[in-house]
Tab-separated table of C-alpha atoms in Angstrom:
chain	number	residue	atom	x	y	z
A	1	MET	CA	83.071	109.627	65.841
A	2	LYS	CA	81.833	106.044	65.908
A	3	TRP	CA	80.449	106.233	62.204
A	4	LEU	CA	83.730	107.890	61.214
A	5	LYS	CA	85.856	104.760	62.950
A	6	LYS	CA	83.533	102.701	61.240
A	7	PHE	CA	83.986	104.325	57.864
A	8	GLU	CA	87.236	104.087	58.056
A	9	ASN	CA	87.647	100.583	58.889
A	10	GLY	CA	85.024	99.598	55.951
A	11	LEU	CA	87.353	101.836	53.483
A	12	ARG	CA	90.093	99.795	54.896
A	13	TYR	CA	88.401	96.320	54.333
A	14	ILE	CA	87.454	97.267	50.659
A	15	GLY	CA	90.851	98.236	49.772
A	16	LEU	CA	91.834	94.881	51.505
A	17	LEU	CA	89.456	93.413	49.002
A	18	VAL	CA	90.506	95.225	46.040
A	19	LEU	CA	93.826	93.855	46.528
A	20	ALA	CA	92.577	90.744	46.558
A	21	VAL	CA	90.522	91.232	43.174
A	22	ALA	CA	93.655	92.776	41.844
A	23	SER	CA	96.146	89.790	42.481
A	24	PHE	CA	94.045	87.483	41.402
A	25	SER	CA	93.142	89.258	37.937
A	26	PHE	CA	97.267	89.756	37.905
A	27	ALA	CA	97.574	85.855	38.160
A	28	MET	CA	94.789	84.946	35.200
A	29	VAL	CA	96.231	87.317	33.141
A	30	GLN	CA	100.095	86.780	33.818
A	31	GLY	CA	100.051	83.135	34.640
A	32	GLY	CA	102.847	81.515	35.731
A	33	PHE	CA	103.871	79.623	39.352
A	34	VAL	CA	105.168	83.096	41.050
A	35	SER	CA	101.867	85.383	40.425
A	36	TRP	CA	99.668	82.172	41.410
A	37	PHE	CA	101.991	81.960	44.339
A	38	LEU	CA	101.393	85.274	45.604
A	39	PHE	CA	97.561	85.123	45.319
A	40	ALA	CA	97.423	81.926	47.416
A	41	ALA	CA	99.721	83.585	50.284
A	42	PHE	CA	97.996	86.573	49.970
A	43	LEU	CA	94.483	84.615	50.314
A	44	PRO	CA	94.598	83.444	53.808
A	45	VAL	CA	95.549	87.133	54.950
A	46	VAL	CA	92.164	88.109	52.990
A	47	LEU	CA	90.099	85.230	54.756
A	48	TYR	CA	91.277	85.693	58.487
A	49	SER	CA	90.554	89.437	57.799
A	50	SER	CA	87.039	88.849	56.099
A	51	PHE	CA	86.399	86.611	59.098
A	52	LEU	CA	87.564	89.203	61.562
A	53	PHE	CA	85.357	91.961	60.407
A	54	ILE	CA	82.229	89.741	60.820
A	55	TYR	CA	83.583	89.076	64.548
A	56	PRO	CA	81.263	89.455	67.121
A	57	ILE	CA	83.036	91.888	69.085
A	58	LYS	CA	79.668	93.019	71.088
A	59	LYS	CA	79.376	90.158	72.400
A	60	ILE	CA	83.073	90.303	74.561
A	61	ARG	CA	81.714	89.807	78.147
A	62	VAL	CA	84.195	91.933	80.614
A	63	GLN	CA	83.596	92.340	84.346
A	64	ARG	CA	85.638	94.574	86.960
A	65	GLU	CA	86.381	93.233	90.052
A	66	LEU	CA	87.863	95.440	92.654
A	67	ALA	CA	88.872	94.141	96.110
A	68	ASN	CA	87.565	97.124	98.292
A	69	LYS	CA	85.657	99.979	97.485
A	70	GLU	CA	87.053	102.516	100.452
A	71	PHE	CA	90.730	103.282	100.073
A	72	VAL	CA	92.972	106.325	101.715
A	73	ALA	CA	94.979	108.382	99.752
A	74	GLY	CA	98.631	107.334	99.260
A	75	GLU	CA	97.006	103.630	99.093
A	76	THR	CA	97.891	101.555	95.499
A	77	VAL	CA	93.949	100.475	94.287
A	78	PRO	CA	94.498	96.674	92.591
A	79	ALA	CA	92.013	96.310	89.959
A	80	ARG	CA	91.336	92.785	88.153
A	81	LEU	CA	89.014	92.326	84.678
A	82	HIS	CA	87.299	89.337	83.858
A	83	ILE	CA	86.856	88.935	79.915
A	84	THR	CA	85.473	86.485	77.814
A	85	LEU	CA	85.843	86.352	74.225
A	86	PRO	CA	82.366	84.909	71.911
A	87	TRP	CA	84.476	82.642	69.552
A	88	ARG	CA	87.773	80.895	70.145
A	89	ILE	CA	89.914	82.208	66.851
A	90	PRO	CA	93.196	83.191	66.537
A	91	ILE	CA	93.409	86.896	67.912
A	92	PRO	CA	96.917	88.536	67.392
A	93	TYR	CA	95.875	91.137	70.031
A	94	LEU	CA	93.513	92.526	71.918
A	95	PHE	CA	93.741	96.124	73.233
A	96	ILE	CA	92.488	97.258	76.815
A	97	HIS	CA	91.672	100.550	78.068
A	98	ASP	CA	89.973	101.105	81.494
A	99	ARG	CA	88.904	104.741	82.351
A	100	VAL	CA	88.467	106.007	85.877
A	101	ILE	CA	87.180	109.727	86.258
A	102	ARG	CA	87.696	111.761	89.684
A	103	LYS	CA	84.692	113.811	90.673
A	104	ARG	CA	86.364	116.855	91.830
A	105	LYS	CA	86.706	120.318	90.906
A	106	ASN	CA	89.584	120.004	89.153
A	107	HIS	CA	88.208	117.187	86.998
A	108	MET	CA	90.777	114.316	86.071
A	109	GLU	CA	90.876	111.278	83.924
A	110	ARG	CA	93.322	108.414	84.673
A	111	SER	CA	93.676	105.365	82.526
A	112	TRP	CA	95.081	102.033	82.228
A	113	HIS	CA	96.226	100.572	78.966
A	114	SER	CA	96.933	96.978	78.427
A	115	LEU	CA	97.709	94.814	75.073
A	116	GLN	CA	97.030	91.127	75.241
A	117	VAL	CA	97.614	88.472	73.122
A	118	PRO	CA	94.781	86.115	73.946
A	119	PHE	CA	95.314	83.799	70.248
A	120	PHE	CA	93.484	80.823	71.291
A	121	LYS	CA	92.303	81.904	74.189
A	122	LYS	CA	88.304	82.267	75.066
A	123	THR	CA	89.058	83.776	79.101
A	124	LEU	CA	91.485	86.096	79.833
A	125	VAL	CA	92.329	87.699	83.525
A	126	CYS	CA	93.790	91.222	83.588
A	127	GLU	CA	95.148	92.606	86.664
A	128	TYR	CA	96.484	96.143	87.202
A	129	GLU	CA	97.020	98.911	89.659
A	130	ILE	CA	96.275	102.415	90.265
A	131	PRO	CA	99.488	103.743	92.396
A	132	GLU	CA	99.177	106.369	95.044
A	133	ILE	CA	95.655	107.391	94.391
A	134	SER	CA	94.567	111.146	95.551
A	135	ARG	CA	91.614	112.130	97.895
A	136	GLY	CA	88.572	111.726	96.046
A	137	GLU	CA	85.335	110.088	94.584
A	138	PHE	CA	86.583	107.955	91.242
A	139	THR	CA	83.853	106.728	89.086
A	140	PHE	CA	85.375	103.592	86.579
A	141	THR	CA	83.243	104.325	83.591
A	142	ASP	CA	83.669	101.898	80.793
A	143	ILE	CA	86.454	99.372	79.310
A	144	GLU	CA	87.213	100.072	75.861
A	145	MET	CA	88.804	96.694	73.829
A	146	THR	CA	90.285	96.708	70.365
A	147	ILE	CA	91.132	94.145	68.262
A	148	ALA	CA	93.023	93.902	64.725
A	149	ASP	CA	94.628	91.566	62.345
A	150	LEU	CA	98.532	91.230	61.920
A	151	PHE	CA	98.632	93.873	58.909
A	152	GLY	CA	95.929	96.249	60.278
A	153	PHE	CA	93.539	95.863	57.245
A	154	VAL	CA	90.593	94.938	59.750
A	155	ARG	CA	90.397	96.914	63.484
A	156	LYS	CA	87.186	97.073	65.447
A	157	THR	CA	86.692	98.995	68.809
A	158	PHE	CA	84.040	98.090	71.364
A	159	ARG	CA	83.116	100.330	74.893
A	160	LYS	CA	81.444	99.144	77.343
A	161	GLU	CA	79.929	100.595	80.433
A	162	VAL	CA	81.122	98.680	83.443
A	163	PRO	CA	80.354	101.505	85.946
A	164	ASP	CA	81.639	101.046	89.708
A	165	GLN	CA	83.004	103.695	92.273
A	166	ILE	CA	85.505	104.082	95.222
A	167	ILE	CA	85.880	106.706	97.483
A	168	VAL	CA	89.367	107.577	98.771
A	169	TYR	CA	89.570	109.287	102.015
A	170	PRO	CA	91.998	111.647	103.360
A	171	ALA	CA	95.350	110.595	104.881
A	172	THR	CA	95.720	110.887	108.169
A	173	ILE	CA	98.970	111.235	110.466
A	174	PRO	CA	99.187	109.500	113.978
A	175	LEU	CA	99.068	112.151	116.697
A	176	HIS	CA	98.515	111.799	120.169
A	177	TYR	CA	95.944	114.449	121.673
A	178	TYR	CA	96.924	115.180	125.569
A	179	PRO	CA	93.812	116.849	127.142
A	180	ASP	CA	95.096	119.381	129.971
A	181	SER	CA	92.047	121.947	130.664
A	182	HIS	CA	89.347	121.393	133.735
A	183	GLU	CA	86.784	124.001	133.169
A	184	PHE	CA	83.354	123.041	133.685
A	185	GLU	CA	80.437	125.448	133.388
A	186	TYR	CA	81.483	126.240	129.860
A	187	GLY	CA	81.990	122.409	128.949
A	188	THR	CA	85.349	122.688	128.190
A	189	ALA	CA	86.811	119.827	130.602
A	190	LYS	CA	88.065	117.045	128.290
A	191	THR	CA	87.432	113.609	129.809
A	192	LYS	CA	86.885	109.761	128.333
A	193	ASP	CA	84.269	109.563	131.160
A	194	LEU	CA	80.390	110.598	130.132
A	195	VAL	CA	79.725	112.310	133.640
A	196	GLN	CA	82.129	113.026	136.104
A	197	ARG	CA	81.887	115.274	139.116
A	198	ASP	CA	84.231	118.184	140.420
A	199	THR	CA	84.102	117.622	144.258
A	200	THR	CA	85.680	120.370	145.263
A	201	ILE	CA	82.403	122.662	144.207
A	202	ALA	CA	78.834	121.744	145.905
A	203	VAL	CA	76.454	122.952	144.147
A	204	SER	CA	72.926	121.732	146.076
A	205	VAL	CA	72.247	119.128	148.701
A	206	ARG	CA	69.897	116.022	148.144
A	207	GLN	CA	68.739	112.952	149.878
A	208	TYR	CA	71.482	110.606	150.381
A	209	GLN	CA	71.692	107.343	148.045
A	210	GLN	CA	73.183	104.063	147.822
A	211	GLY	CA	76.575	104.115	147.088
A	212	ASP	CA	76.905	107.819	147.856
A	213	ARG	CA	80.312	108.371	149.784
A	214	PHE	CA	80.555	109.132	153.372
A	215	SER	CA	82.410	111.975	152.775
A	216	TRP	CA	79.935	113.589	150.707
A	217	ILE	CA	77.361	114.096	153.292
A	218	ASN	CA	76.401	117.462	154.398
A	219	TRP	CA	76.019	117.363	158.119
A	220	LYS	CA	74.598	120.935	158.952
A	221	ALA	CA	71.977	120.007	156.413
A	222	SER	CA	71.365	116.641	157.764
A	223	ALA	CA	71.093	117.932	161.233
A	224	ARG	CA	67.816	120.379	160.182
A	225	ARG	CA	66.330	117.840	158.084
A	226	ASN	CA	66.689	115.358	160.511
A	227	GLU	CA	67.770	112.963	157.589
A	228	LEU	CA	71.012	112.264	155.293
A	229	MET	CA	71.722	114.741	152.821
A	230	THR	CA	74.534	114.616	149.987
A	231	LYS	CA	76.161	116.902	148.543
A	232	GLU	CA	75.312	117.530	144.728
A	233	PHE	CA	78.619	118.421	143.073
A	234	GLU	CA	78.468	120.259	139.413
A	235	GLN	CA	78.948	117.651	136.638
A	236	ARG	CA	81.782	117.666	134.316
A	237	LYS	CA	80.665	118.279	130.815
A	238	ASN	CA	82.212	116.330	127.780
A	239	HIS	CA	84.523	118.571	125.432
A	240	ASP	CA	83.083	119.274	122.148
A	241	VAL	CA	85.132	120.625	119.343
A	242	LEU	CA	84.360	121.516	116.291
A	243	PHE	CA	86.578	122.113	113.497
A	244	VAL	CA	86.020	124.693	110.917
A	245	LEU	CA	88.474	123.746	107.509
A	246	ASP	CA	88.806	127.149	105.479
A	247	ARG	CA	87.735	126.291	101.603
A	248	SER	CA	89.538	129.205	100.333
A	249	PRO	CA	91.523	128.219	97.005
A	250	CYS	CA	94.945	127.457	97.410
A	251	GLU	CA	97.588	124.922	96.384
A	252	GLN	CA	98.213	123.281	99.593
A	253	PHE	CA	94.805	122.939	99.994
A	254	GLU	CA	95.077	118.508	100.955
A	255	LEU	CA	97.981	119.766	103.528
A	256	LEU	CA	94.852	121.504	105.325
A	257	VAL	CA	92.402	118.391	104.434
A	258	THR	CA	95.409	115.874	105.705
A	259	PHE	CA	95.799	117.651	108.756
A	260	CYS	CA	92.330	118.340	109.858
A	261	ALA	CA	91.375	114.669	109.408
A	262	SER	CA	94.605	113.979	112.052
A	263	MET	CA	93.745	116.288	114.457
A	264	ILE	CA	89.886	114.885	114.338
A	265	THR	CA	90.986	111.289	114.888
A	266	ALA	CA	93.168	112.719	117.601
A	267	VAL	CA	90.629	114.339	119.290
A	268	GLN	CA	88.268	111.426	119.211
A	269	LYS	CA	90.897	108.887	120.157
A	270	ALA	CA	90.719	111.033	123.071
A	271	GLY	CA	87.345	110.402	124.059
A	272	ILE	CA	86.149	113.625	122.985
A	273	ASP	CA	83.365	114.888	120.559
A	274	ALA	CA	84.526	116.343	117.180
A	275	GLY	CA	82.291	118.135	114.362
A	276	LEU	CA	83.166	119.882	111.535
A	277	TYR	CA	82.183	122.789	109.511
A	278	SER	CA	83.192	124.040	106.004
A	279	ILE	CA	81.512	126.137	103.325
A	280	GLY	CA	82.205	126.187	99.944
A	281	GLU	CA	79.881	125.540	96.749
A	282	GLU	CA	77.751	123.787	99.374
A	283	ARG	CA	77.553	124.471	103.022
A	284	GLU	CA	78.884	121.191	105.248
A	285	TYR	CA	78.115	121.232	108.769
A	286	ILE	CA	78.591	117.751	111.153
A	287	PRO	CA	77.702	118.427	115.242
A	288	PRO	CA	80.362	117.279	117.722
A	289	HIS	CA	79.332	113.541	118.509
A	290	GLN	CA	81.562	109.914	119.005
A	291	GLY	CA	81.516	107.243	117.421
A	292	GLU	CA	82.925	105.022	114.319
A	293	ALA	CA	80.105	106.148	112.303
A	294	HIS	CA	80.239	109.756	112.940
A	295	ARG	CA	83.911	109.576	112.437
A	296	LYS	CA	83.407	108.068	109.132
A	297	LYS	CA	80.571	110.794	108.212
A	298	ILE	CA	83.342	113.352	108.905
A	299	PHE	CA	85.490	111.610	106.501
A	300	LEU	CA	83.354	110.667	103.537
A	301	THR	CA	82.839	114.636	103.955
A	302	LEU	CA	86.225	115.350	103.823
A	303	ALA	CA	86.651	113.142	100.720
A	304	ARG	CA	84.127	114.911	98.929
A	305	ILE	CA	85.121	118.448	99.662
A	306	GLU	CA	86.943	121.153	97.525
A	307	ASP	CA	88.690	124.538	97.430
A	308	ASP	CA	85.712	126.197	96.152
A	309	ALA	CA	85.012	128.660	98.560
A	310	SER	CA	83.702	132.110	97.477
A	311	LEU	CA	82.698	133.523	100.509
A	312	GLU	CA	86.232	134.806	102.888
A	313	LEU	CA	86.078	132.639	106.335
A	314	ALA	CA	85.926	135.886	108.235
A	315	ARG	CA	82.717	136.665	106.410
A	316	VAL	CA	81.282	133.126	107.464
A	317	PHE	CA	81.908	133.728	111.036
A	318	GLN	CA	80.383	137.078	110.675
A	319	THR	CA	76.745	136.141	109.496
A	320	ASP	CA	76.830	132.496	110.429
A	321	PHE	CA	74.775	132.271	113.985
A	322	LEU	CA	75.947	128.977	114.496
A	323	PHE	CA	79.111	130.245	116.186
A	324	ARG	CA	77.178	132.215	118.766
A	325	GLN	CA	75.380	129.000	119.725
A	326	HIS	CA	76.388	126.572	122.591
A	327	ILE	CA	79.293	125.152	120.978
A	328	GLN	CA	82.101	126.771	122.938
A	329	HIS	CA	85.828	124.906	121.482
A	330	ILE	CA	85.920	126.245	117.662
A	331	VAL	CA	89.473	125.013	116.098
A	332	ILE	CA	89.916	126.660	113.117
A	333	ILE	CA	92.500	125.364	110.293
A	334	VAL	CA	93.458	128.114	107.481
A	335	HIS	CA	96.209	128.299	104.610
A	336	THR	CA	96.245	132.292	105.397
A	337	LEU	CA	95.785	134.264	108.527
A	338	LYS	CA	94.377	137.562	107.489
A	339	ASN	CA	93.149	140.941	109.394
A	340	ASP	CA	89.744	140.590	108.971
A	341	LEU	CA	89.618	136.885	109.959
A	342	THR	CA	91.700	137.770	113.578
A	343	THR	CA	88.912	140.809	113.663
A	344	GLU	CA	86.037	138.556	113.619
A	345	LEU	CA	87.874	135.745	116.155
A	346	VAL	CA	88.899	138.376	118.541
A	347	GLU	CA	84.367	139.443	118.398
A	348	LEU	CA	83.970	135.975	119.156
A	349	ALA	CA	86.150	135.466	121.732
A	350	LYS	CA	84.485	137.976	124.281
A	351	LEU	CA	81.528	135.291	124.301
A	352	ARG	CA	83.602	133.223	125.923
A	353	LYS	CA	84.607	130.598	123.173
A	354	GLN	CA	87.381	128.741	123.569
A	355	ILE	CA	89.645	129.529	119.942
A	356	SER	CA	92.024	127.899	118.614
A	357	VAL	CA	93.639	128.760	115.167
A	358	PHE	CA	96.576	126.908	112.878
A	359	VAL	CA	97.836	128.326	110.367
A	360	ILE	CA	98.989	125.390	107.601
A	361	LYS	CA	102.049	126.028	104.874
A	362	GLY	CA	104.158	123.428	103.117
A	363	LYS	CA	107.464	122.753	103.227
A	364	ASN	CA	108.872	125.111	101.122
A	365	GLU	CA	106.553	128.336	102.274
A	366	GLN	CA	107.035	131.373	103.671
A	367	PHE	CA	105.522	132.604	106.904
A	368	HIS	CA	104.740	136.465	106.443
A	369	ARG	CA	105.487	138.962	108.784
A	370	GLU	CA	102.074	140.093	108.721
A	371	GLU	CA	100.652	136.574	109.748
A	372	PHE	CA	102.993	136.912	112.988
A	373	ILE	CA	101.745	140.272	114.006
A	374	LEU	CA	98.345	139.046	113.843
A	375	SER	CA	98.717	135.381	115.708
A	376	SER	CA	100.605	137.998	118.497
A	377	THR	CA	96.877	139.793	118.535
A	378	LEU	CA	95.129	136.664	118.653
A	379	LYS	CA	97.340	135.272	121.590
A	380	GLN	CA	96.914	138.755	123.700
A	381	ARG	CA	92.917	138.051	123.369
A	382	GLY	CA	93.456	134.601	124.769
A	383	ILE	CA	93.015	132.766	121.609
A	384	ALA	CA	95.795	129.793	120.417
A	385	ALA	CA	97.370	130.572	117.523
A	386	GLU	CA	100.088	128.433	116.089
A	387	PHE	CA	102.035	127.964	113.014
A	388	VAL	CA	102.833	125.009	111.591
A	389	ARG	CA	104.667	123.339	108.745
A	390	GLU	CA	104.127	120.036	106.279
A	391	GLY	CA	106.234	117.659	108.092
A	392	GLU	CA	105.618	118.864	111.759
A	393	PHE	CA	102.078	117.968	112.124
A	394	ALA	CA	102.654	116.270	115.457
A	395	ASP	CA	104.496	118.953	117.294
A	396	ALA	CA	101.216	121.409	116.878
A	397	LEU	CA	99.002	118.568	119.275
A	398	SER	CA	102.365	117.625	121.722
A	399	ARG	CA	102.479	121.646	122.487
A	400	GLY	CA	98.721	121.687	123.890
A	401	GLU	CA	97.669	123.636	121.461
A	402	VAL	CA	93.833	122.342	121.222
A	403	GLY	CA	92.072	122.880	124.614
């Protein structure tokens, strides 16, 4: 394609020279003021186009300036281009085309176009915005610049690689999580403290240590051993939640990602360890943990994942041994509740797992009758099941379904 454009540009310039020779020949043969006036008027156009034909467009320097490398879905991305031209000559127009590509399953290219009139300017600053950017990884690839004369006889195009990359995290909706369970042995108590004690359950005794409460002293054991002995209470374990995001192809996948991101944010703000599990073309597993670095790692994964699962979620629960390990609370986010998934969750609940299921739908989507029947089955087995529609995310946690 490049050689074709160069060939077309060369043909146009040759055509211009032919016109110049023809006008000169006409003036020589015809003579008179009018014919020479036409040649004199056409000559500056030929000279300027010839000058533009040899213009070193490849020496144009261009830099892209991005205010930030990280954004949230729905935000506006501002960008600024700094362009330096090699020669200070009158250029009637400079056409700029900046490309940005989203690295996702549905490959999408967005571009920005601008028509500048530099004339004698040697430096230009162009600012533009990408409004309401979507979730994902975006790569700015190259900047294409085109200059031409007023009549289009000469047109030169130059494309320069100016790579840049930004990451757009999923948007979140403010949610308030209210932990309400107090199970100790299986690690489902929710508390911001690293270690708390249930002072109603004494599991052993130990020697008295400075700082122990007077009410913790076991007087019978102290009398038998002739030294102060203190009751040892069962420790509350931090609650850990593993979020499982269904990546089966669906039109409302962005809703599922937004809800998952919002839930993880709310749970971590409550001082609870949160992890993420999803499987599609690649298996993603981030064990439950706390901290801003851990949250950023989860959100980076949420920014990149796609609805590209070929394996049904029920089959994942059946084959992945991870769900039969120490993780006690599993929160599953799906778009459609199916019978085979319900069967697997019932089996998983027999292992004394705490399971919550959220079925997410769009504003105008209807919940199927079969889904209500399956949710009743789950609730009868002690599994929390909640239907959440777009715009009602805040209600899901206010009802205390997680926990």
